[in-house]
Amino acid sequence: MASIGVSERLTSLRQYQGDGKRAPHKPLLVLLALGQLTASGSSSMPWSLVEDRLGALLAEFGSPKRGAPTPAYPFTRLRSDGVWQLTRDVPNDNVGPLNSEPIEGHFTADIEDELRRSPDTVYAVARALVEGQFPLTIAPDVLVAVGLDPDLVFLSPTAAAAVIALRKRDANWRRQIVAAWDRSCAFCGYDGSLGGAPVGIEAAHIRWFNFGGPDDLDNGLALCSLHHKLLDRGAIGLLDPGTVVVSTSFSAVSEVGRAIYELHGRELRARPGTALPAPVHVAWHRQEVFKGDPLAV
Ligand SMILES: [Zn+2]
């Protein structure tokens, strides 16, 4: 039963997550340490490595808000969850003392021992953390970025059993969204089918399901797989409920890639009677997901 204790301790981290605000910094540090443990046999990481790699993870997958926590925040504060230790004592949040002399962080000995004994526990914790923080379009990207194999994480039977009990999803929501948008991408109009069934068309939440986004018709769009991913990564967003915006953080050189720029300012392709996304969900996406500033019109 020890492994259950370790899973619970690593997946019930104290973090500010009220009101649907994203706070992925501690989970991303734990995921990074799990990747380090899997690769090297030890979760121990010098601050210089954490500063680089967690900094990159937070830039890519963290909240886009200005003033979001830096790597020093989880590196020092994860200690208070009783799962993480540093090789010398430093105050919380301060970069100066971290840089003054070498310092490493690692899981506590009991957690480290259990994770070494049980790769399945590593996968179970990784899956629970990544599914708690990100939509399924992004979860595999996060796992690859921390050095964990998404196939092993998602196919592990222990991981399947350990997933945090999420709110029940509405089984019909995806079908209803795709139908309401004429089985076509609300951004580009892609409407391919294979043997008569839509292919590459997905129902996308505007406000992520795991951050309070309801399975309502005004919290979803039918999008092609590419545009679903770009919406969830914050490369594309909505200026208002009916208008697409593209982020200045997105860049492409090829003609196909640059076609994304042409979506900027485009009206959503709603059929008569289809609900546009609710302003409250559009505002959440703009604040918590959309990266940087919109392109100039
Ligand atoms: Zn599309």
GROMACS .gro file of C-alpha atoms and ligand atoms in nm:
model
  298
    1MET     CA    1   0.000   0.000   0.000
    2ALA     CA    2   0.305   0.225   0.027
    3SER     CA    3   0.281   0.313  -0.340
    4ILE     CA    4  -0.069   0.455  -0.291
    5GLY     CA    5   0.066   0.683  -0.021
    6VAL     CA    6   0.342   0.808  -0.247
    7SER     CA    7   0.098   0.869  -0.535
    8GLU     CA    8  -0.135   1.063  -0.312
    9ARG     CA    9   0.142   1.274  -0.167
   10LEU     CA   10   0.279   1.367  -0.508
   11THR     CA   11  -0.060   1.442  -0.662
   12SER     CA   12  -0.214   1.646  -0.380
   13LEU     CA   13   0.035   1.934  -0.383
   14ARG     CA   14  -0.069   2.255  -0.216
   15GLN     CA   15  -0.123   2.518  -0.482
   16TYR     CA   16  -0.335   2.817  -0.545
   17GLN     CA   17  -0.591   2.703  -0.797
   18GLY     CA   18  -0.900   2.893  -0.698
   19ASP     CA   19  -1.143   3.029  -0.952
   20GLY     CA   20  -1.009   2.819  -1.238
   21LYS     CA   21  -0.667   2.984  -1.236
   22ARG     CA   22  -0.384   2.773  -1.366
   23ALA     CA   23  -0.086   2.707  -1.137
   24PRO     CA   24   0.118   2.430  -1.303
   25HIS     CA   25   0.461   2.516  -1.158
   26LYS     CA   26   0.477   2.254  -0.879
   27PRO     CA   27   0.329   1.973  -1.092
   28LEU     CA   28   0.578   2.057  -1.369
   29LEU     CA   29   0.870   2.035  -1.122
   30VAL     CA   30   0.746   1.694  -1.000
   31LEU     CA   31   0.710   1.577  -1.361
   32LEU     CA   32   1.062   1.700  -1.440
   33ALA     CA   33   1.197   1.512  -1.136
   34LEU     CA   34   1.010   1.196  -1.243
   35GLY     CA   35   1.171   1.224  -1.587
   36GLN     CA   36   1.513   1.273  -1.425
   37LEU     CA   37   1.460   0.970  -1.200
   38THR     CA   38   1.357   0.756  -1.497
   39ALA     CA   39   1.656   0.864  -1.705
   40SER     CA   40   1.930   0.859  -1.441
   41GLY     CA   41   1.802   0.656  -1.145
   42SER     CA   42   1.795   0.964  -0.923
   43SER     CA   43   1.560   1.261  -0.902
   44SER     CA   44   1.845   1.486  -0.789
   45MET     CA   45   1.884   1.797  -1.006
   46PRO     CA   46   2.112   2.098  -0.962
   47TRP     CA   47   1.939   2.436  -0.948
   48SER     CA   48   2.110   2.542  -1.273
   49LEU     CA   49   1.941   2.254  -1.457
   50VAL     CA   50   1.602   2.321  -1.295
   51GLU     CA   51   1.628   2.691  -1.374
   52ASP     CA   52   1.687   2.614  -1.743
   53ARG     CA   53   1.452   2.325  -1.798
   54LEU     CA   54   1.166   2.426  -1.568
   55GLY     CA   55   1.196   2.781  -1.702
   56ALA     CA   56   1.149   2.645  -2.054
   57LEU     CA   57   0.856   2.426  -1.942
   58LEU     CA   58   0.685   2.719  -1.771
   59ALA     CA   59   0.734   2.937  -2.080
   60GLU     CA   60   0.592   2.670  -2.305
   61PHE     CA   61   0.317   2.518  -2.091
   62GLY     CA   62   0.265   2.758  -1.800
   63SER     CA   63   0.023   3.040  -1.749
   64PRO     CA   64   0.088   3.331  -1.988
   65LYS     CA   65   0.020   3.590  -1.719
   66ARG     CA   66   0.287   3.846  -1.642
   67GLY     CA   67   0.431   3.791  -1.298
   68ALA     CA   68   0.368   3.415  -1.309
   69PRO     CA   69   0.598   3.221  -1.072
   70THR     CA   70   0.958   3.160  -1.177
   71PRO     CA   71   1.136   2.822  -1.130
   72ALA     CA   72   1.267   2.938  -0.788
   73TYR     CA   73   0.911   2.930  -0.654
   74PRO     CA   74   0.842   2.556  -0.690
   75PHE     CA   75   1.209   2.460  -0.638
   76THR     CA   76   1.196   2.608  -0.286
   77ARG     CA   77   0.826   2.578  -0.199
   78LEU     CA   78   0.777   2.213  -0.292
   79ARG     CA   79   0.960   2.146   0.037
   80SER     CA   80   0.648   2.246   0.229
   81ASP     CA   81   0.456   1.957   0.068
   82GLY     CA   82   0.691   1.712   0.243
   83VAL     CA   83   0.800   1.548  -0.082
   84TRP     CA   84   1.109   1.753  -0.176
   85GLN     CA   85   1.440   1.842  -0.016
   86LEU     CA   86   1.726   2.076  -0.096
   87THR     CA   87   2.092   2.004  -0.016
   88ARG     CA   88   2.118   2.324   0.189
   89ASP     CA   89   1.874   2.555   0.359
   90VAL     CA   90   1.761   2.859   0.160
   91PRO     CA   91   1.466   3.100   0.193
   92ASN     CA   92   1.163   3.054  -0.030
   93ASP     CA   93   1.141   3.214  -0.376
   94ASN     CA   94   1.480   3.392  -0.373
   95VAL     CA   95   1.706   3.333  -0.672
   96GLY     CA   96   2.015   3.496  -0.512
   97PRO     CA   97   2.082   3.231  -0.246
   98LEU     CA   98   2.022   2.957  -0.506
   99ASN     CA   99   2.290   3.101  -0.732
  100SER     CA  100   2.545   3.179  -0.460
  101GLU     CA  101   2.663   2.819  -0.410
  102PRO     CA  102   2.579   2.485  -0.571
  103ILE     CA  103   2.248   2.339  -0.453
  104GLU     CA  104   2.048   2.038  -0.562
  105GLY     CA  105   1.686   1.936  -0.514
  106HIS     CA  106   1.547   1.582  -0.494
  107PHE     CA  107   1.248   1.383  -0.371
  108THR     CA  108   1.258   1.282  -0.004
  109ALA     CA  109   1.426   0.946   0.057
  110ASP     CA  110   1.105   0.749   0.120
  111ILE     CA  111   0.946   0.877  -0.199
  112GLU     CA  112   1.262   0.822  -0.400
  113ASP     CA  113   1.291   0.462  -0.274
  114GLU     CA  114   0.932   0.379  -0.360
  115LEU     CA  115   0.954   0.534  -0.707
  116ARG     CA  116   1.275   0.342  -0.780
  117ARG     CA  117   1.106   0.019  -0.675
  118SER     CA  118   0.792   0.082  -0.878
  119PRO     CA  119   0.809   0.232  -1.229
  120ASP     CA  120   0.430   0.190  -1.242
  121THR     CA  121   0.399   0.438  -0.958
  122VAL     CA  122   0.609   0.684  -1.158
  123TYR     CA  123   0.369   0.647  -1.451
  124ALA     CA  124   0.061   0.671  -1.227
  125VAL     CA  125   0.181   0.994  -1.068
  126ALA     CA  126   0.284   1.138  -1.404
  127ARG     CA  127  -0.053   1.060  -1.558
  128ALA     CA  128  -0.253   1.201  -1.269
  129LEU     CA  129  -0.048   1.522  -1.269
  130VAL     CA  130  -0.050   1.578  -1.643
  131GLU     CA  131  -0.421   1.503  -1.679
  132GLY     CA  132  -0.502   1.728  -1.387
  133GLN     CA  133  -0.320   2.024  -1.540
  134PHE     CA  134  -0.357   1.997  -1.917
  135PRO     CA  135  -0.604   1.894  -2.186
  136LEU     CA  136  -0.533   1.570  -2.370
  137THR     CA  137  -0.408   1.761  -2.675
  138ILE     CA  138  -0.115   1.888  -2.468
  139ALA     CA  139  -0.050   1.614  -2.208
  140PRO     CA  140   0.173   1.401  -2.438
  141ASP     CA  141   0.381   1.709  -2.533
  142VAL     CA  142   0.443   1.784  -2.165
  143LEU     CA  143   0.549   1.424  -2.095
  144VAL     CA  144   0.793   1.425  -2.387
  145ALA     CA  145   0.935   1.758  -2.269
  146VAL     CA  146   1.012   1.617  -1.921
  147GLY     CA  147   1.160   1.298  -2.065
  148LEU     CA  148   0.876   1.054  -1.999
  149ASP     CA  149   0.733   0.825  -2.267
  150PRO     CA  150   0.363   0.910  -2.318
  151ASP     CA  151   0.287   0.555  -2.437
  152LEU     CA  152   0.423   0.404  -2.115
  153VAL     CA  153   0.242   0.663  -1.902
  154PHE     CA  154  -0.096   0.625  -2.070
  155LEU     CA  155  -0.082   0.247  -2.116
  156SER     CA  156   0.026   0.160  -1.763
  157PRO     CA  157  -0.262  -0.022  -1.588
  158THR     CA  158  -0.164   0.131  -1.255
  159ALA     CA  159  -0.177   0.474  -1.411
  160ALA     CA  160  -0.527   0.409  -1.541
  161ALA     CA  161  -0.644   0.313  -1.194
  162ALA     CA  162  -0.475   0.606  -1.022
  163VAL     CA  163  -0.612   0.889  -1.232
  164ILE     CA  164  -0.769   1.156  -1.018
  165ALA     CA  165  -1.146   1.125  -1.016
  166LEU     CA  166  -1.244   1.409  -1.244
  167ARG     CA  167  -1.590   1.552  -1.286
  168LYS     CA  168  -1.804   1.334  -1.504
  169ARG     CA  169  -1.790   1.433  -1.866
  170ASP     CA  170  -2.102   1.457  -2.076
  171ALA     CA  171  -2.078   1.167  -2.319
  172ASN     CA  172  -2.285   1.351  -2.581
  173TRP     CA  173  -2.105   1.685  -2.568
  174ARG     CA  174  -1.842   1.606  -2.831
  175ARG     CA  175  -2.096   1.470  -3.076
  176GLN     CA  176  -2.325   1.770  -3.024
  177ILE     CA  177  -2.045   2.024  -3.073
  178VAL     CA  178  -1.923   1.862  -3.394
  179ALA     CA  179  -2.281   1.851  -3.526
  180ALA     CA  180  -2.356   2.213  -3.426
  181TRP     CA  181  -2.059   2.333  -3.632
  182ASP     CA  182  -2.156   2.134  -3.943
  183ARG     CA  183  -1.881   1.875  -3.882
  184SER     CA  184  -1.626   2.134  -3.991
  185CYS     CA  185  -1.348   2.339  -3.836
  186ALA     CA  186  -1.486   2.667  -3.699
  187PHE     CA  187  -1.156   2.837  -3.791
  188CYS     CA  188  -1.058   2.707  -4.136
  189GLY     CA  189  -1.362   2.516  -4.259
  190TYR     CA  190  -1.182   2.181  -4.298
  191ASP     CA  191  -1.455   1.916  -4.326
  192GLY     CA  192  -1.284   1.596  -4.439
  193SER     CA  193  -1.461   1.264  -4.398
  194LEU     CA  194  -1.348   0.907  -4.433
  195GLY     CA  195  -1.604   0.647  -4.530
  196GLY     CA  196  -1.875   0.904  -4.458
  197ALA     CA  197  -1.759   0.989  -4.103
  198PRO     CA  198  -1.575   1.312  -4.010
  199VAL     CA  199  -1.201   1.259  -3.973
  200GLY     CA  200  -0.965   1.500  -3.800
  201ILE     CA  201  -1.253   1.706  -3.656
  202GLU     CA  202  -1.259   1.739  -3.279
  203ALA     CA  203  -1.468   1.913  -3.012
  204ALA     CA  204  -1.247   2.165  -2.831
  205HIS     CA  205  -1.321   2.322  -2.492
  206ILE     CA  206  -1.261   2.697  -2.476
  207ARG     CA  207  -1.228   2.689  -2.096
  208TRP     CA  208  -1.049   2.362  -2.018
  209PHE     CA  209  -1.262   2.092  -1.864
  210ASN     CA  210  -1.018   2.036  -1.576
  211PHE     CA  211  -1.034   2.408  -1.487
  212GLY     CA  212  -1.408   2.434  -1.448
  213GLY     CA  213  -1.500   2.444  -1.817
  214PRO     CA  214  -1.850   2.300  -1.856
  215ASP     CA  215  -1.962   2.056  -2.125
  216ASP     CA  216  -2.194   2.323  -2.264
  217LEU     CA  217  -2.255   2.414  -2.625
  218ASP     CA  218  -2.128   2.769  -2.558
  219ASN     CA  219  -1.797   2.633  -2.427
  220GLY     CA  220  -1.694   2.442  -2.736
  221LEU     CA  221  -1.595   2.464  -3.097
  222ALA     CA  222  -1.550   2.199  -3.363
  223LEU     CA  223  -1.191   2.233  -3.481
  224CYS     CA  224  -0.957   2.038  -3.703
  225SER     CA  225  -0.686   1.855  -3.509
  226LEU     CA  226  -0.421   2.118  -3.592
  227HIS     CA  227  -0.633   2.415  -3.489
  228HIS     CA  228  -0.748   2.234  -3.173
  229LYS     CA  229  -0.384   2.194  -3.070
  230LEU     CA  230  -0.299   2.555  -3.153
  231LEU     CA  231  -0.601   2.677  -2.952
  232ASP     CA  232  -0.500   2.467  -2.648
  233ARG     CA  233  -0.136   2.581  -2.674
  234GLY     CA  234  -0.243   2.946  -2.688
  235ALA     CA  235  -0.117   3.018  -3.042
  236ILE     CA  236  -0.473   3.096  -3.148
  237GLY     CA  237  -0.751   3.246  -2.940
  238LEU     CA  238  -1.067   3.447  -2.963
  239LEU     CA  239  -1.078   3.826  -2.956
  240ASP     CA  240  -1.448   3.820  -2.877
  241PRO     CA  241  -1.693   3.532  -2.903
  242GLY     CA  242  -1.700   3.549  -3.282
  243THR     CA  243  -1.352   3.654  -3.396
  244VAL     CA  244  -1.029   3.455  -3.424
  245VAL     CA  245  -0.695   3.604  -3.311
  246VAL     CA  246  -0.345   3.471  -3.371
  247SER     CA  247  -0.063   3.531  -3.122
  248THR     CA  248   0.255   3.721  -3.205
  249SER     CA  249   0.434   3.430  -3.033
  250PHE     CA  250   0.337   3.203  -3.323
  251SER     CA  251   0.581   3.195  -3.612
  252ALA     CA  252   0.598   3.005  -3.939
  253VAL     CA  253   0.797   3.039  -4.260
  254SER     CA  254   0.640   2.790  -4.499
  255GLU     CA  255   0.333   2.874  -4.699
  256VAL     CA  256   0.129   2.610  -4.514
  257GLY     CA  257   0.248   2.736  -4.174
  258ARG     CA  258   0.185   3.099  -4.265
  259ALA     CA  259  -0.175   3.011  -4.350
  260ILE     CA  260  -0.231   3.036  -3.973
  261TYR     CA  261  -0.174   3.413  -3.994
  262GLU     CA  262  -0.468   3.437  -4.232
  263LEU     CA  263  -0.700   3.316  -3.955
  264HIS     CA  264  -0.635   3.640  -3.763
  265GLY     CA  265  -0.948   3.853  -3.760
  266ARG     CA  266  -1.158   3.584  -3.926
  267GLU     CA  267  -1.518   3.537  -3.813
  268LEU     CA  268  -1.613   3.196  -3.674
  269ARG     CA  269  -1.804   2.985  -3.925
  270ALA     CA  270  -2.114   2.924  -3.714
  271ARG     CA  271  -2.425   2.789  -3.879
  272PRO     CA  272  -2.753   2.968  -3.800
  273GLY     CA  273  -2.868   2.884  -3.450
  274THR     CA  274  -2.533   2.760  -3.323
  275ALA     CA  275  -2.428   2.923  -2.994
  276LEU     CA  276  -2.107   3.124  -3.009
  277PRO     CA  277  -1.863   3.073  -2.721
  278ALA     CA  278  -1.975   3.252  -2.403
  279PRO     CA  279  -1.774   3.570  -2.323
  280VAL     CA  280  -1.681   3.433  -1.979
  281HIS     CA  281  -1.513   3.127  -2.134
  282VAL     CA  282  -1.342   3.340  -2.401
  283ALA     CA  283  -1.206   3.564  -2.123
  284TRP     CA  284  -1.070   3.262  -1.932
  285HIS     CA  285  -0.885   3.137  -2.240
  286ARG     CA  286  -0.745   3.483  -2.306
  287GLN     CA  287  -0.615   3.512  -1.949
  288GLU     CA  288  -0.497   3.158  -1.876
  289VAL     CA  289  -0.392   3.013  -2.212
  290PHE     CA  290  -0.344   3.265  -2.494
  291LYS     CA  291   0.026   3.341  -2.533
  292GLY     CA  292   0.150   3.697  -2.564
  293ASP     CA  293  -0.028   3.958  -2.770
  294PRO     CA  294  -0.255   3.926  -3.073
  295LEU     CA  295  -0.115   4.014  -3.415
  296ALA     CA  296  -0.184   4.372  -3.516
  297VAL     CA  297  -0.490   4.384  -3.742
  298ZN      ZN  298  -0.896   2.410  -3.892
   0.00000   0.00000   0.00000
